[in-house]
Amino acid sequence: MNGLSTVFIILGLFLLGGVYSFWKQQLPKSIITVLAIGSAMCLAAGILRLEVWN
């Protein structure tokens, strides 16, 4: 696990926490959707950058 994949995974989890928080505050669904997409992309990038796929 290199540094950049760790950063992507941590950022994705942070954004996922934001999605949960925004959902609880009942903010507009469009903001939650954009945040969820960003979180999924960060998590996917972090997972795909792991060295286990080589």
GROMACS .gro file of N, CA, C and O in nm:
model
  216
    1MET      N    1   0.085  -0.117   0.000
    1MET     CA    2   0.000   0.000   0.000
    1MET      C    3   0.089   0.123   0.000
    1MET      O    4   0.166   0.145   0.093
    2ASN      N    5   0.082   0.200  -0.106
    2ASN     CA    6   0.166   0.319  -0.113
    2ASN      C    7   0.090   0.440  -0.060
    2ASN      O    8  -0.026   0.432  -0.022
    3GLY      N    9   0.158   0.553  -0.058
    3GLY     CA   10   0.102   0.673   0.003
    3GLY      C   11  -0.020   0.728  -0.067
    3GLY      O   12  -0.116   0.770  -0.004
    4LEU      N   13  -0.017   0.727  -0.201
    4LEU     CA   14  -0.128   0.787  -0.276
    4LEU      C   15  -0.256   0.704  -0.263
    4LEU      O   16  -0.365   0.759  -0.250
    5SER      N   17  -0.244   0.573  -0.262
    5SER     CA   18  -0.364   0.490  -0.244
    5SER      C   19  -0.422   0.510  -0.105
    5SER      O   20  -0.544   0.512  -0.088
    6THR      N   21  -0.336   0.529  -0.006
    6THR     CA   22  -0.383   0.555   0.130
    6THR      C   23  -0.458   0.688   0.136
    6THR      O   24  -0.565   0.697   0.199
    7VAL      N   25  -0.405   0.788   0.068
    7VAL     CA   26  -0.471   0.920   0.066
    7VAL      C   27  -0.607   0.909   0.000
    7VAL      O   28  -0.706   0.966   0.050
    8PHE      N   29  -0.616   0.838  -0.112
    8PHE     CA   30  -0.744   0.823  -0.181
    8PHE      C   31  -0.846   0.751  -0.094
    8PHE      O   32  -0.963   0.790  -0.089
    9ILE      N   33  -0.804   0.646  -0.027
    9ILE     CA   34  -0.897   0.569   0.056
    9ILE      C   35  -0.944   0.652   0.175
    9ILE      O   36  -1.064   0.655   0.207
   10ILE      N   37  -0.853   0.723   0.240
   10ILE     CA   38  -0.891   0.807   0.354
   10ILE      C   39  -0.983   0.921   0.309
   10ILE      O   40  -1.082   0.952   0.376
   11LEU      N   41  -0.952   0.982   0.195
   11LEU     CA   42  -1.038   1.089   0.143
   11LEU      C   43  -1.177   1.035   0.107
   11LEU      O   44  -1.278   1.100   0.135
   12GLY      N   45  -1.182   0.916   0.048
   12GLY     CA   46  -1.311   0.856   0.016
   12GLY      C   47  -1.394   0.827   0.140
   12GLY      O   48  -1.516   0.851   0.142
   13LEU      N   49  -1.329   0.778   0.245
   13LEU     CA   50  -1.401   0.753   0.370
   13LEU      C   51  -1.447   0.883   0.436
   13LEU      O   52  -1.556   0.890   0.493
   14PHE      N   53  -1.365   0.988   0.426
   14PHE     CA   54  -1.402   1.118   0.479
   14PHE      C   55  -1.526   1.172   0.407
   14PHE      O   56  -1.621   1.221   0.469
   15LEU      N   57  -1.525   1.162   0.274
   15LEU     CA   58  -1.640   1.207   0.197
   15LEU      C   59  -1.764   1.122   0.224
   15LEU      O   60  -1.876   1.173   0.225
   16LEU      N   61  -1.744   0.994   0.249
   16LEU     CA   62  -1.856   0.907   0.283
   16LEU      C   63  -1.918   0.949   0.416
   16LEU      O   64  -2.040   0.945   0.433
   17GLY      N   65  -1.836   0.990   0.510
   17GLY     CA   66  -1.887   1.044   0.636
   17GLY      C   67  -1.966   1.172   0.613
   17GLY      O   68  -2.067   1.197   0.680
   18GLY      N   69  -1.921   1.252   0.519
   18GLY     CA   70  -1.995   1.373   0.482
   18GLY      C   71  -2.131   1.341   0.422
   18GLY      O   72  -2.230   1.410   0.447
   19VAL      N   73  -2.135   1.236   0.341
   19VAL     CA   74  -2.263   1.193   0.282
   19VAL      C   75  -2.360   1.154   0.393
   19VAL      O   76  -2.476   1.196   0.392
   20TYR      N   77  -2.312   1.078   0.490
   20TYR     CA   78  -2.398   1.036   0.601
   20TYR      C   79  -2.446   1.158   0.681
   20TYR      O   80  -2.563   1.168   0.716
   21SER      N   81  -2.354   1.250   0.707
   21SER     CA   82  -2.389   1.370   0.783
   21SER      C   83  -2.491   1.455   0.708
   21SER      O   84  -2.588   1.503   0.767
   22PHE      N   85  -2.469   1.475   0.579
   22PHE     CA   86  -2.563   1.554   0.500
   22PHE      C   87  -2.698   1.486   0.491
   22PHE      O   88  -2.801   1.552   0.486
   23TRP      N   89  -2.699   1.353   0.484
   23TRP     CA   90  -2.825   1.278   0.480
   23TRP      C   91  -2.904   1.300   0.609
   23TRP      O   92  -3.025   1.318   0.607
   24LYS      N   93  -2.834   1.297   0.723
   24LYS     CA   94  -2.900   1.317   0.852
   24LYS      C   95  -2.954   1.459   0.866
   24LYS      O   96  -3.054   1.481   0.932
   25GLN      N   97  -2.886   1.557   0.804
   25GLN     CA   98  -2.931   1.696   0.811
   25GLN      C   99  -3.039   1.726   0.708
   25GLN      O  100  -3.090   1.837   0.705
   26GLN      N  101  -3.072   1.630   0.625
   26GLN     CA  102  -3.174   1.641   0.520
   26GLN      C  103  -3.145   1.757   0.425
   26GLN      O  104  -3.232   1.836   0.391
   27LEU      N  105  -3.019   1.765   0.381
   27LEU     CA  106  -2.981   1.863   0.281
   27LEU      C  107  -3.029   1.817   0.144
   27LEU      O  108  -3.073   1.702   0.128
   28PRO      N  109  -3.023   1.904   0.043
   28PRO     CA  110  -3.073   1.866  -0.090
   28PRO      C  111  -3.006   1.740  -0.145
   28PRO      O  112  -2.887   1.717  -0.125
   29LYS      N  113  -3.085   1.660  -0.213
   29LYS     CA  114  -3.037   1.530  -0.264
   29LYS      C  115  -2.928   1.547  -0.369
   29LYS      O  116  -2.842   1.460  -0.384
   30SER      N  117  -2.928   1.658  -0.442
   30SER     CA  118  -2.826   1.676  -0.546
   30SER      C  119  -2.687   1.691  -0.483
   30SER      O  120  -2.589   1.639  -0.536
   31ILE      N  121  -2.678   1.760  -0.371
   31ILE     CA  122  -2.549   1.775  -0.302
   31ILE      C  123  -2.502   1.640  -0.251
   31ILE      O  124  -2.384   1.605  -0.263
   32ILE      N  125  -2.592   1.563  -0.195
   32ILE     CA  126  -2.559   1.431  -0.142
   32ILE      C  127  -2.513   1.340  -0.255
   32ILE      O  128  -2.417   1.263  -0.241
   33THR      N  129  -2.579   1.348  -0.370
   33THR     CA  130  -2.544   1.264  -0.484
   33THR      C  131  -2.404   1.296  -0.535
   33THR      O  132  -2.324   1.205  -0.561
   34VAL      N  133  -2.373   1.424  -0.550
   34VAL     CA  134  -2.240   1.463  -0.598
   34VAL      C  135  -2.132   1.420  -0.500
   34VAL      O  136  -2.026   1.368  -0.539
   35LEU      N  137  -2.158   1.436  -0.371
   35LEU     CA  138  -2.062   1.395  -0.269
   35LEU      C  139  -2.044   1.243  -0.269
   35LEU      O  140  -1.932   1.193  -0.254
   36ALA      N  141  -2.152   1.169  -0.288
   36ALA     CA  142  -2.144   1.023  -0.292
   36ALA      C  143  -2.065   0.976  -0.413
   36ALA      O  144  -1.986   0.880  -0.404
   37ILE      N  145  -2.083   1.041  -0.527
   37ILE     CA  146  -2.009   1.005  -0.647
   37ILE      C  147  -1.860   1.031  -0.627
   37ILE      O  148  -1.775   0.948  -0.662
   38GLY      N  149  -1.827   1.145  -0.568
   38GLY     CA  150  -1.687   1.177  -0.539
   38GLY      C  151  -1.625   1.077  -0.443
   38GLY      O  152  -1.511   1.036  -0.460
   39SER      N  153  -1.702   1.038  -0.342
   39SER     CA  154  -1.654   0.939  -0.246
   39SER      C  155  -1.628   0.805  -0.314
   39SER      O  156  -1.525   0.741  -0.291
   40ALA      N  157  -1.721   0.762  -0.397
   40ALA     CA  158  -1.705   0.634  -0.467
   40ALA      C  159  -1.584   0.637  -0.560
   40ALA      O  160  -1.510   0.539  -0.570
   41MET      N  161  -1.563   0.750  -0.628
   41MET     CA  162  -1.449   0.760  -0.719
   41MET      C  163  -1.317   0.757  -0.642
   41MET      O  164  -1.221   0.693  -0.687
   42CYS      N  165  -1.311   0.825  -0.527
   42CYS     CA  166  -1.188   0.823  -0.446
   42CYS      C  167  -1.160   0.684  -0.393
   42CYS      O  168  -1.046   0.638  -0.396
   43LEU      N  169  -1.263   0.618  -0.343
   43LEU     CA  170  -1.243   0.482  -0.291
   43LEU      C  171  -1.201   0.387  -0.403
   43LEU      O  172  -1.112   0.304  -0.384
   44ALA      N  173  -1.264   0.399  -0.519
   44ALA     CA  174  -1.228   0.311  -0.631
   44ALA      C  175  -1.084   0.337  -0.675
   44ALA      O  176  -1.008   0.242  -0.702
   45ALA      N  177  -1.045   0.464  -0.682
   45ALA     CA  178  -0.907   0.496  -0.722
   45ALA      C  179  -0.807   0.442  -0.621
   45ALA      O  180  -0.703   0.389  -0.659
   46GLY      N  181  -0.838   0.455  -0.494
   46GLY     CA  182  -0.747   0.404  -0.391
   46GLY      C  183  -0.735   0.253  -0.394
   46GLY      O  184  -0.627   0.198  -0.380
   47ILE      N  185  -0.846   0.185  -0.415
   47ILE     CA  186  -0.844   0.039  -0.419
   47ILE      C  187  -0.773  -0.011  -0.543
   47ILE      O  188  -0.695  -0.107  -0.538
   48LEU      N  189  -0.797   0.055  -0.657
   48LEU     CA  190  -0.733   0.011  -0.780
   48LEU      C  191  -0.583   0.040  -0.781
   48LEU      O  192  -0.508  -0.025  -0.855
   49ARG      N  193  -0.536   0.136  -0.701
   49ARG     CA  194  -0.393   0.166  -0.694
   49ARG      C  195  -0.318   0.074  -0.598
   49ARG      O  196  -0.195   0.082  -0.589
   50LEU      N  197  -0.388  -0.012  -0.528
   50LEU     CA  198  -0.319  -0.105  -0.438
   50LEU      C  199  -0.230  -0.200  -0.518
   50LEU      O  200  -0.257  -0.230  -0.634
   51GLU      N  201  -0.127  -0.248  -0.455
   51GLU     CA  202  -0.029  -0.333  -0.524
   51GLU      C  203  -0.075  -0.478  -0.542
   51GLU      O  204  -0.008  -0.554  -0.607
   52VAL      N  205  -0.188  -0.515  -0.484
   52VAL     CA  206  -0.232  -0.654  -0.491
   52VAL      C  207  -0.280  -0.693  -0.630
   52VAL      O  208  -0.293  -0.812  -0.661
   53TRP      N  209  -0.309  -0.594  -0.717
   53TRP     CA  210  -0.361  -0.626  -0.850
   53TRP      C  211  -0.252  -0.666  -0.948
   53TRP      O  212  -0.280  -0.712  -1.057
   54ASN      N  213  -0.125  -0.647  -0.913
   54ASN     CA  214  -0.015  -0.678  -1.005
   54ASN      C  215   0.020  -0.825  -1.001
   54ASN      O  216   0.020  -0.893  -0.908
   0.00000   0.00000   0.00000
